[in-house]
């Protein structure tokens, strides 16, 4: 029974990962990575024009590097994925994913850096006593009514961090700051802005992967 299940699951997965993608009107792509069996699985999830979530592909590599991400994106195009005009790309901020999107999609990729990941990275760099203030300041900025207001509040937070001896945190916030505000620049309605501002959408998919694989005690290989 176990061998039959493994064989059929592998077959179904292969069919899904090689299926043609023509006809999918994808307006946004979420990309993130999860470590499985000491390998990083880069996952791409598409949002279609009618609001459906479509897992597009997975690529395995030893680390979340540009080569692995580039191979995944090129595979999507080879399978018929059409990028009509520009596409919103929501990522966690990894440099490999960012470089791959630029190399493959070029100017068609509109990058939104995950605001939650930015917040987590920032909190990890500041003392615990200041984390509440930083968290609240970020929340106010990302919920601002305009891009200018959000930028002004984030710049003020950078100055506050530098003044209080948190140079590393200030540099982290400054890095990629503009790409965390893309959903504001696009003028999206509040509900859509919240949805596309983070990679929560794809993290739900990754959470399912963790759930179904939690009982595996001995990984023989990443593709297992």
XYZ file of N, CA and C in Angstrom:
672
model
N 0.835 -1.205 0.000
C 0.000 0.000 0.000
C 0.870 1.257 0.000
N 1.923 1.245 0.813
C 2.810 2.406 0.893
C 3.473 2.677 -0.446
N 3.972 1.607 -1.085
C 4.645 1.787 -2.383
C 3.674 2.302 -3.438
N 2.424 1.801 -3.401
C 1.421 2.248 -4.362
C 1.092 3.721 -4.143
N 0.981 4.123 -2.881
C 0.689 5.526 -2.565
C 1.812 6.438 -3.036
N 3.057 6.022 -2.774
C 4.202 6.824 -3.199
C 4.225 6.944 -4.719
N 3.993 5.831 -5.414
C 4.031 5.844 -6.880
C 2.958 6.758 -7.455
N 1.738 6.642 -6.926
C 0.635 7.442 -7.461
C 0.800 8.919 -7.118
N 1.273 9.199 -5.900
C 1.501 10.594 -5.514
C 2.571 11.232 -6.379
N 3.656 10.485 -6.611
C 4.730 11.005 -7.463
C 4.221 11.273 -8.868
N 3.368 10.377 -9.382
C 2.817 10.550 -10.724
C 1.921 11.779 -10.803
N 1.030 11.949 -9.790
C 0.140 13.094 -9.784
C 0.915 14.400 -9.665
N 1.948 14.404 -8.821
C 2.762 15.608 -8.654
C 3.472 15.955 -9.957
N 4.034 14.942 -10.622
C 4.729 15.184 -11.879
C 3.773 15.739 -12.924
N 2.566 15.198 -12.967
C 1.568 15.698 -13.919
C 1.248 17.165 -13.633
N 1.140 17.506 -12.345
C 0.804 18.884 -11.974
C 1.943 19.843 -12.319
N 3.186 19.399 -12.079
C 4.335 20.280 -12.283
C 4.718 20.434 -13.750
N 4.161 19.589 -14.611
C 4.480 19.685 -16.045
C 3.274 20.113 -16.878
N 2.148 20.406 -16.219
C 0.946 20.758 -16.973
C 1.144 22.089 -17.696
N 0.442 22.243 -18.787
C 0.530 23.469 -19.562
C -0.211 24.598 -18.848
N 0.288 25.814 -19.019
C -0.261 26.966 -18.303
C -0.918 27.981 -19.230
N -1.093 27.614 -20.500
C -1.773 28.528 -21.410
C -3.191 28.800 -20.909
N -3.631 30.016 -21.094
C -4.995 30.354 -20.716
C -5.134 30.895 -19.311
N -4.098 30.761 -18.489
C -4.155 31.320 -17.145
C -3.856 32.826 -17.216
N -4.812 33.628 -16.827
C -4.600 35.078 -16.801
C -4.067 35.458 -15.419
N -2.765 35.326 -15.257
C -2.138 35.575 -13.962
C -1.821 37.061 -13.813
N -2.336 37.663 -12.731
C -2.069 39.084 -12.495
C -1.036 39.280 -11.383
N -0.772 38.217 -10.605
C 0.200 38.313 -9.512
C 0.845 36.955 -9.285
N 2.101 36.997 -8.864
C 2.844 35.777 -8.541
C 3.478 35.944 -7.171
N 3.198 35.006 -6.277
C 3.842 34.966 -4.967
C 4.966 33.940 -5.031
N 6.134 34.279 -4.484
C 7.254 33.329 -4.448
C 7.872 33.316 -3.060
N 8.150 32.098 -2.574
C 8.770 31.957 -1.260
C 9.451 30.601 -1.219
N 10.255 30.385 -0.182
C 10.985 29.130 -0.057
C 10.720 28.444 1.265
N 10.823 27.113 1.275
C 10.686 26.327 2.495
C 11.752 25.234 2.463
N 12.395 25.001 3.592
C 13.441 23.983 3.662
C 12.805 22.619 3.908
N 13.110 21.671 3.027
C 12.635 20.295 3.138
C 13.823 19.373 2.905
N 14.100 18.506 3.873
C 15.188 17.539 3.739
C 16.501 18.235 3.398
N 16.783 19.357 4.074
C 18.006 20.130 3.899
C 18.154 20.704 2.492
N 17.042 20.812 1.791
C 17.014 21.479 0.499
C 15.927 22.545 0.532
N 16.135 23.600 -0.222
C 15.135 24.662 -0.281
C 14.216 24.443 -1.466
N 12.923 24.355 -1.179
C 11.920 24.255 -2.238
C 11.372 25.658 -2.491
N 11.605 26.177 -3.687
C 11.069 27.480 -4.077
C 9.698 27.248 -4.702
N 8.687 27.889 -4.150
C 7.311 27.675 -4.577
C 6.773 28.933 -5.245
N 6.075 28.757 -6.349
C 5.441 29.877 -7.044
C 3.935 29.661 -7.053
N 3.205 30.677 -6.597
C 1.748 30.618 -6.546
C 1.191 31.788 -7.336
N 0.290 31.521 -8.260
C -0.289 32.571 -9.087
C -1.689 32.952 -8.637
N -2.038 34.218 -8.838
C -3.400 34.701 -8.607
C -3.962 35.101 -9.967
N -5.060 34.473 -10.363
C -5.630 34.747 -11.674
C -6.545 35.972 -11.625
N -6.919 36.440 -12.793
C -7.746 37.646 -12.890
C -9.099 37.463 -12.199
N -9.605 36.220 -12.162
C -10.892 35.989 -11.506
C -10.731 35.604 -10.033
N -9.496 35.760 -9.487
C -9.290 35.596 -8.056
C -8.918 34.208 -7.588
N -8.662 33.271 -8.485
C -8.281 31.921 -8.080
C -6.801 31.845 -7.731
N -6.459 30.975 -6.775
C -5.068 30.699 -6.426
C -4.627 29.460 -7.194
N -3.538 29.578 -7.938
C -3.047 28.474 -8.754
C -1.586 28.183 -8.419
N -1.298 27.077 -7.702
C 0.104 26.683 -7.523
C 0.723 26.427 -8.901
N 1.786 27.157 -9.214
C 2.343 27.117 -10.564
C 3.519 26.163 -10.702
N 4.364 26.093 -9.674
C 5.536 25.231 -9.808
C 6.390 25.215 -8.558
N 7.303 24.262 -8.527
C 8.246 24.100 -7.425
C 9.605 23.783 -8.012
N 10.659 24.328 -7.397
C 12.024 24.018 -7.821
C 12.872 23.734 -6.592
N 13.674 22.677 -6.638
C 14.503 22.275 -5.509
C 15.939 22.723 -5.699
N 16.559 23.175 -4.608
C 17.967 23.546 -4.637
C 18.541 23.506 -3.245
N 19.859 23.566 -3.137
C 20.500 23.494 -1.825
C 20.270 24.764 -1.022
N 20.135 25.899 -1.708
C 19.854 27.167 -1.042
C 18.910 27.977 -1.912
N 18.346 29.049 -1.329
C 17.421 29.907 -2.076
C 18.218 30.888 -2.905
N 18.764 30.395 -4.023
C 19.654 31.210 -4.843
C 18.982 31.573 -6.156
N 19.586 32.562 -6.814
C 19.000 33.076 -8.050
C 18.891 32.000 -9.124
N 19.853 31.077 -9.179
C 19.837 30.043 -10.225
C 18.591 29.176 -10.115
N 18.275 28.738 -8.898
C 17.104 27.884 -8.679
C 15.829 28.638 -9.029
N 15.745 29.885 -8.600
C 14.560 30.698 -8.879
C 14.416 30.981 -10.368
N 15.547 31.242 -11.024
C 15.523 31.502 -12.466
C 15.031 30.282 -13.225
N 15.500 29.102 -12.844
C 15.059 27.863 -13.493
C 13.558 27.669 -13.345
N 13.038 27.985 -12.151
C 11.598 27.841 -11.924
C 10.813 28.792 -12.818
N 11.213 30.057 -12.868
C 10.488 31.040 -13.680
C 10.575 30.717 -15.169
N 11.740 30.279 -15.613
C 11.891 29.904 -17.017
C 11.031 28.691 -17.361
N 10.898 27.767 -16.401
C 10.044 26.603 -16.613
C 8.584 27.022 -16.770
N 8.154 27.997 -15.974
C 6.774 28.481 -16.078
C 6.507 29.067 -17.463
N 7.459 29.844 -17.976
C 7.287 30.437 -19.307
C 7.307 29.357 -20.387
N 8.177 28.365 -20.205
C 8.268 27.279 -21.184
C 6.985 26.449 -21.222
N 6.269 26.396 -20.112
C 5.014 25.650 -20.033
C 3.817 26.480 -20.466
N 4.081 27.693 -20.953
C 3.016 28.479 -21.557
C 2.459 29.606 -20.734
N 3.064 29.889 -19.555
C 2.568 31.005 -18.754
C 2.780 32.310 -19.516
N 1.731 33.091 -19.640
C 1.795 34.354 -20.375
C 1.784 35.519 -19.402
N 2.770 36.387 -19.535
C 2.821 37.610 -18.739
C 2.376 38.749 -19.639
N 1.117 39.133 -19.482
C 0.532 40.158 -20.340
C 0.687 41.522 -19.678
N 1.579 42.335 -20.206
C 1.840 43.637 -19.595
C 2.730 43.479 -18.381
N 2.254 43.906 -17.220
C 3.047 43.825 -15.997
C 2.369 42.892 -15.015
N 3.160 42.283 -14.143
C 2.632 41.342 -13.166
C 3.185 41.692 -11.789
N 2.317 41.712 -10.792
C 2.722 42.004 -9.423
C 3.408 40.772 -8.843
N 4.626 40.938 -8.333
C 5.396 39.824 -7.782
C 5.638 40.080 -6.298
N 5.059 39.244 -5.453
C 5.152 39.421 -4.009
C 6.181 38.431 -3.471
N 7.234 38.959 -2.828
C 8.340 38.119 -2.388
C 8.720 38.466 -0.948
N 9.510 37.589 -0.334
C 9.902 37.829 1.062
C 11.095 38.761 1.181
N 11.734 39.077 0.085
C 12.881 39.980 0.116
C 14.199 39.292 -0.154
N 14.177 37.967 -0.357
C 15.409 37.247 -0.673
C 16.044 37.765 -1.955
N 17.363 37.968 -1.923
C 18.041 38.547 -3.077
C 18.001 37.632 -4.290
N 18.013 36.305 -4.045
C 17.973 35.362 -5.159
C 16.671 35.459 -5.925
N 15.557 35.531 -5.208
C 14.244 35.649 -5.853
C 14.154 36.975 -6.601
N 14.625 38.032 -5.968
C 14.545 39.368 -6.587
C 15.341 39.425 -7.876
N 16.546 38.865 -7.870
C 17.392 38.881 -9.071
C 16.768 38.047 -10.187
N 16.225 36.880 -9.829
C 15.634 36.001 -10.831
C 14.447 36.669 -11.524
N 13.610 37.349 -10.764
C 12.461 38.034 -11.358
C 12.906 39.116 -12.332
N 13.943 39.846 -11.968
C 14.462 40.871 -12.862
C 15.062 40.280 -14.120
N 15.779 39.154 -13.967
C 16.429 38.520 -15.116
C 15.416 37.918 -16.087
N 14.350 37.321 -15.568
C 13.392 36.597 -16.414
C 12.243 37.485 -16.887
N 11.652 38.261 -15.978
C 10.502 39.087 -16.335
C 10.886 40.516 -16.714
N 12.075 40.949 -16.329
C 12.515 42.301 -16.652
C 11.606 43.359 -16.044
N 11.288 44.379 -16.835
C 10.455 45.486 -16.357
C 9.003 45.082 -16.138
N 8.619 43.883 -16.607
C 7.242 43.426 -16.412
C 6.965 43.078 -14.954
N 8.022 42.818 -14.172
C 7.862 42.447 -12.771
C 7.710 43.697 -11.901
N 6.570 43.818 -11.231
C 6.334 44.897 -10.276
C 6.508 44.276 -8.883
N 7.556 44.660 -8.178
C 7.947 43.971 -6.952
C 7.274 44.565 -5.713
N 6.676 43.682 -4.925
C 6.175 44.048 -3.602
C 6.910 43.195 -2.572
N 7.720 43.846 -1.733
C 8.401 43.146 -0.648
C 7.427 42.923 0.504
N 7.437 41.726 1.060
C 6.520 41.376 2.141
C 6.737 42.282 3.358
N 5.692 42.976 3.769
C 5.800 43.874 4.902
C 5.987 43.120 6.214
N 5.417 41.926 6.320
C 5.583 41.141 7.544
C 7.019 40.652 7.703
N 7.619 40.201 6.606
C 9.016 39.770 6.658
C 9.925 40.938 7.037
N 9.632 42.100 6.480
C 10.437 43.277 6.818
C 10.325 43.572 8.311
N 9.114 43.468 8.837
C 8.912 43.707 10.257
C 9.636 42.701 11.134
N 9.585 41.433 10.751
C 10.276 40.394 11.523
C 11.782 40.606 11.502
N 12.305 40.928 10.344
C 13.749 41.168 10.242
C 14.169 42.340 11.110
N 13.327 43.369 11.123
C 13.636 44.566 11.898
C 13.589 44.272 13.398
N 12.563 43.561 13.831
C 12.424 43.244 15.252
C 13.598 42.410 15.757
N 14.123 41.559 14.902
C 15.237 40.704 15.311
C 16.507 41.501 15.568
N 16.552 42.744 15.077
C 17.757 43.565 15.202
C 17.688 44.606 16.311
N 16.520 44.737 16.938
C 16.383 45.746 17.993
C 16.161 45.063 19.338
N 16.536 45.722 20.440
C 16.310 45.148 21.770
C 14.823 44.890 22.011
N 14.531 43.929 22.847
C 13.141 43.545 23.109
C 12.324 44.727 23.618
N 12.935 45.595 24.411
C 12.214 46.729 24.990
C 11.720 47.707 23.922
N 12.336 47.696 22.735
C 11.961 48.644 21.687
C 11.146 47.992 20.564
N 10.909 46.711 20.670
C 10.204 46.014 19.600
C 8.752 46.465 19.468
N 8.097 46.727 20.588
C 6.693 47.164 20.538
C 6.572 48.489 19.796
N 7.477 49.425 20.093
C 7.446 50.733 19.423
C 7.688 50.575 17.922
N 8.689 49.774 17.568
C 9.018 49.580 16.151
C 7.858 48.925 15.418
N 7.249 47.923 16.041
C 6.121 47.225 15.427
C 4.958 48.180 15.175
N 4.664 49.026 16.158
C 3.557 49.979 16.025
C 3.859 51.027 14.954
N 5.105 51.485 14.896
C 5.489 52.496 13.902
C 5.373 51.939 12.482
N 5.801 50.694 12.309
C 5.677 50.059 10.991
C 4.213 49.894 10.597
N 3.398 49.463 11.548
C 1.977 49.259 11.262
C 1.316 50.565 10.815
N 1.629 51.657 11.501
C 1.057 52.959 11.123
C 1.514 53.371 9.731
N 2.780 53.151 9.451
C 3.309 53.550 8.144
C 2.670 52.754 7.012
N 2.592 51.440 7.178
C 2.057 50.607 6.107
C 0.548 50.768 5.928
N -0.118 51.339 6.937
C -1.558 51.592 6.820
C -1.851 53.053 6.487
N -0.836 53.801 6.148
C -1.004 55.224 5.836
C -1.906 55.402 4.617
N -2.486 56.592 4.502
C -3.435 56.860 3.426
C -2.773 57.079 2.080
N -1.471 57.405 2.087
C -0.787 57.686 0.827
C 0.651 57.195 0.891
N 1.251 57.055 -0.296
C 2.650 56.642 -0.364
C 3.558 57.666 0.304
N 3.274 58.938 0.080
C 4.107 60.000 0.665
C 4.075 59.939 2.187
N 2.892 59.723 2.758
C 2.766 59.654 4.216
C 3.507 58.440 4.762
N 3.377 57.309 4.079
C 4.064 56.092 4.524
C 5.577 56.267 4.452
N 6.046 56.854 3.359
C 7.484 57.074 3.202
C 8.012 58.013 4.275
N 7.253 59.039 4.573
C 7.649 60.008 5.593
C 7.761 59.329 6.973
N 6.808 58.487 7.297
C 6.822 57.810 8.599
C 7.951 56.787 8.689
N 8.222 56.088 7.597
C 9.312 55.115 7.607
C 10.667 55.813 7.704
N 10.793 56.945 7.025
C 12.037 57.713 7.108
C 12.258 58.219 8.530
N 11.182 58.640 9.177
C 11.281 59.089 10.569
C 11.706 57.936 11.482
N 11.221 56.724 11.190
C 11.609 55.563 11.986
C 13.081 55.231 11.781
N 13.555 55.369 10.548
C 14.986 55.164 10.275
C 15.827 56.127 11.100
N 15.431 57.393 11.107
C 16.156 58.405 11.887
C 16.131 58.067 13.377
N 14.971 57.643 13.876
C 14.839 57.279 15.297
C 15.767 56.114 15.646
N 15.835 55.128 14.774
C 16.699 53.969 15.019
C 18.170 54.387 15.049
N 18.565 55.228 14.094
C 19.950 55.692 14.053
C 20.284 56.512 15.299
N 19.363 57.369 15.718
C 19.582 58.209 16.901
C 19.735 57.377 18.162
N 19.065 56.227 18.194
C 19.096 55.369 19.375
C 20.104 54.225 19.248
N 21.086 54.409 18.376
C 22.180 53.450 18.271
C 21.844 52.141 17.602
N 20.775 52.100 16.806
C 20.377 50.871 16.112
C 20.689 50.995 14.612
N 21.971 51.116 14.307
C 22.383 51.341 12.921
C 22.026 50.166 12.017
N 22.194 48.930 12.520
C 21.891 47.746 11.709
C 20.410 47.685 11.368
N 19.559 47.989 12.351
C 18.115 47.991 12.114
C 17.728 49.088 11.127
N 18.348 50.256 11.260
C 18.064 51.363 10.345
C 18.432 50.984 8.917
N 19.581 50.323 8.749
C 20.017 49.899 7.414
C 19.069 48.850 6.839
N 18.586 47.958 7.704
C 17.654 46.925 7.260
C 16.353 47.541 6.773
N 15.848 48.543 7.493
C 14.607 49.194 7.094
C 14.791 49.986 5.805
N 15.930 50.648 5.678
C 16.203 51.460 4.492
C 16.316 50.578 3.238
N 16.877 49.377 3.402
C 17.067 48.465 2.265
C 15.709 47.973 1.757
N 15.424 48.231 0.504
C 14.169 47.780 -0.093
C 12.938 48.520 0.398
N 13.126 49.670 1.029
C 11.995 50.402 1.605
C 10.921 50.705 0.562
N 11.329 51.190 -0.599
C 10.360 51.572 -1.624
C 9.543 50.382 -2.110
N 10.156 49.198 -2.152
C 9.446 48.025 -2.661
C 8.459 47.459 -1.644
N 8.511 47.919 -0.388
C 7.472 47.523 0.565
C 6.226 48.382 0.408
N 6.318 49.440 -0.398
C 5.208 50.378 -0.562
C 4.521 50.260 -1.922
N 4.837 49.223 -2.676
C 4.292 49.090 -4.027
C 2.771 49.055 -4.040
N 2.160 48.337 -3.084
C 0.693 48.250 -3.078
C 0.056 49.620 -2.847
N 0.763 50.499 -2.142
C 0.273 51.871 -1.962
C 0.409 52.651 -3.268
N 1.548 52.482 -3.935
C 1.781 53.202 -5.182
C 0.770 52.799 -6.262
N 0.320 51.541 -6.204
C -0.647 51.057 -7.198
C -2.059 51.551 -6.911
N -2.262 52.138 -5.744
C -3.577 52.660 -5.398
C -4.633 51.588 -5.210
N -4.237 50.434 -4.688
C -5.187 49.342 -4.498
C -6.164 49.660 -3.369
N -7.386 49.147 -3.456
C -8.341 49.293 -2.347
C -7.770 48.627 -1.092
N -8.217 49.040 0.101
C -7.651 48.529 1.351
C -7.589 47.007 1.457
N -8.661 46.310 1.052
C -8.677 44.848 1.172
C -7.613 44.213 0.287
N -7.529 44.655 -0.968
C -6.516 44.120 -1.873
C -5.117 44.525 -1.426
N -4.987 45.730 -0.876
C -3.681 46.175 -0.402
C -3.166 45.243 0.690
N -4.026 44.895 1.632
C -3.621 43.984 2.714
C -3.257 42.609 2.169
N -4.022 42.139 1.184
C -3.779 40.807 0.628
C -2.431 40.729 -0.075
N -2.128 41.745 -0.882
C -0.913 41.707 -1.696
C 0.313 42.300 -0.996
N 0.153 42.782 0.234
C 1.276 43.399 0.941
C 2.189 42.386 1.610
N 1.746 41.132 1.723
C 2.539 40.109 2.410
C 2.512 38.807 1.622
N 3.375 37.887 2.021
C 3.386 36.562 1.397
C 2.534 35.563 2.179
N 1.605 36.064 3.009
C 0.742 35.163 3.776
C 0.023 34.156 2.892
N -0.355 34.603 1.704
C -1.085 33.748 0.776
C -0.301 32.473 0.478
N 0.982 32.618 0.176
C 1.791 31.446 -0.154
C 2.252 30.711 1.100
N 2.358 31.419 2.224
C 2.757 30.756 3.458
C 1.682 29.780 3.930
N 0.423 30.030 3.577
C -0.633 29.060 3.860
C -0.386 27.771 3.090
N 0.047 27.910 1.847
C 0.375 26.744 1.027
C 1.562 25.989 1.628
N 2.576 26.737 2.040
C 3.756 26.115 2.652
C 3.383 25.459 3.982
N 2.447 26.074 4.720
C 1.991 25.485 5.963
C 1.353 24.118 5.739
N 0.623 23.973 4.632
C 0.036 22.679 4.294
C 1.127 21.648 4.026
N 2.181 22.072 3.338
C 3.295 21.167 3.066
C 3.925 20.682 4.369
N 4.147 21.612 5.301
C 4.729 21.231 6.593
C 3.810 20.259 7.339
N 2.504 20.496 7.231
C 1.545 19.661 7.952
C 1.559 18.221 7.439
N 1.551 18.070 6.104
C 1.453 16.713 5.559
C 2.777 15.960 5.622
N 3.888 16.691 5.825
C 5.191 16.022 5.860
C 5.761 15.892 7.267
N 4.986 16.295 8.287
C 5.544 16.353 9.643
C 5.877 14.986 10.218
N 5.232 13.922 9.724
C 5.482 12.592 10.277
C 6.638 11.862 9.607
N 7.247 12.484 8.605
C 8.399 11.849 7.954
C 9.619 12.001 8.858
N 10.183 10.898 9.276
C 11.326 10.927 10.193
C 12.656 10.767 9.467
N 12.612 10.143 8.304
C 13.864 9.898 7.582
C 13.689 10.290 6.125
N 14.254 11.445 5.768
C 14.199 11.910 4.373
C 15.366 11.308 3.595
N 15.040 10.614 2.522
C 16.090 10.028 1.690
C 16.594 11.020 0.652
N 15.719 11.907 0.214
C 16.109 12.914 -0.788
C 15.081 14.021 -0.783
N 15.442 15.146 -1.371
C 14.552 16.296 -1.385
C 13.263 16.043 -2.143
N 13.329 15.279 -3.263
C 12.128 15.073 -4.063
C 11.143 14.132 -3.376
N 11.587 13.452 -2.316
C 10.682 12.574 -1.569
C 9.559 13.391 -0.943
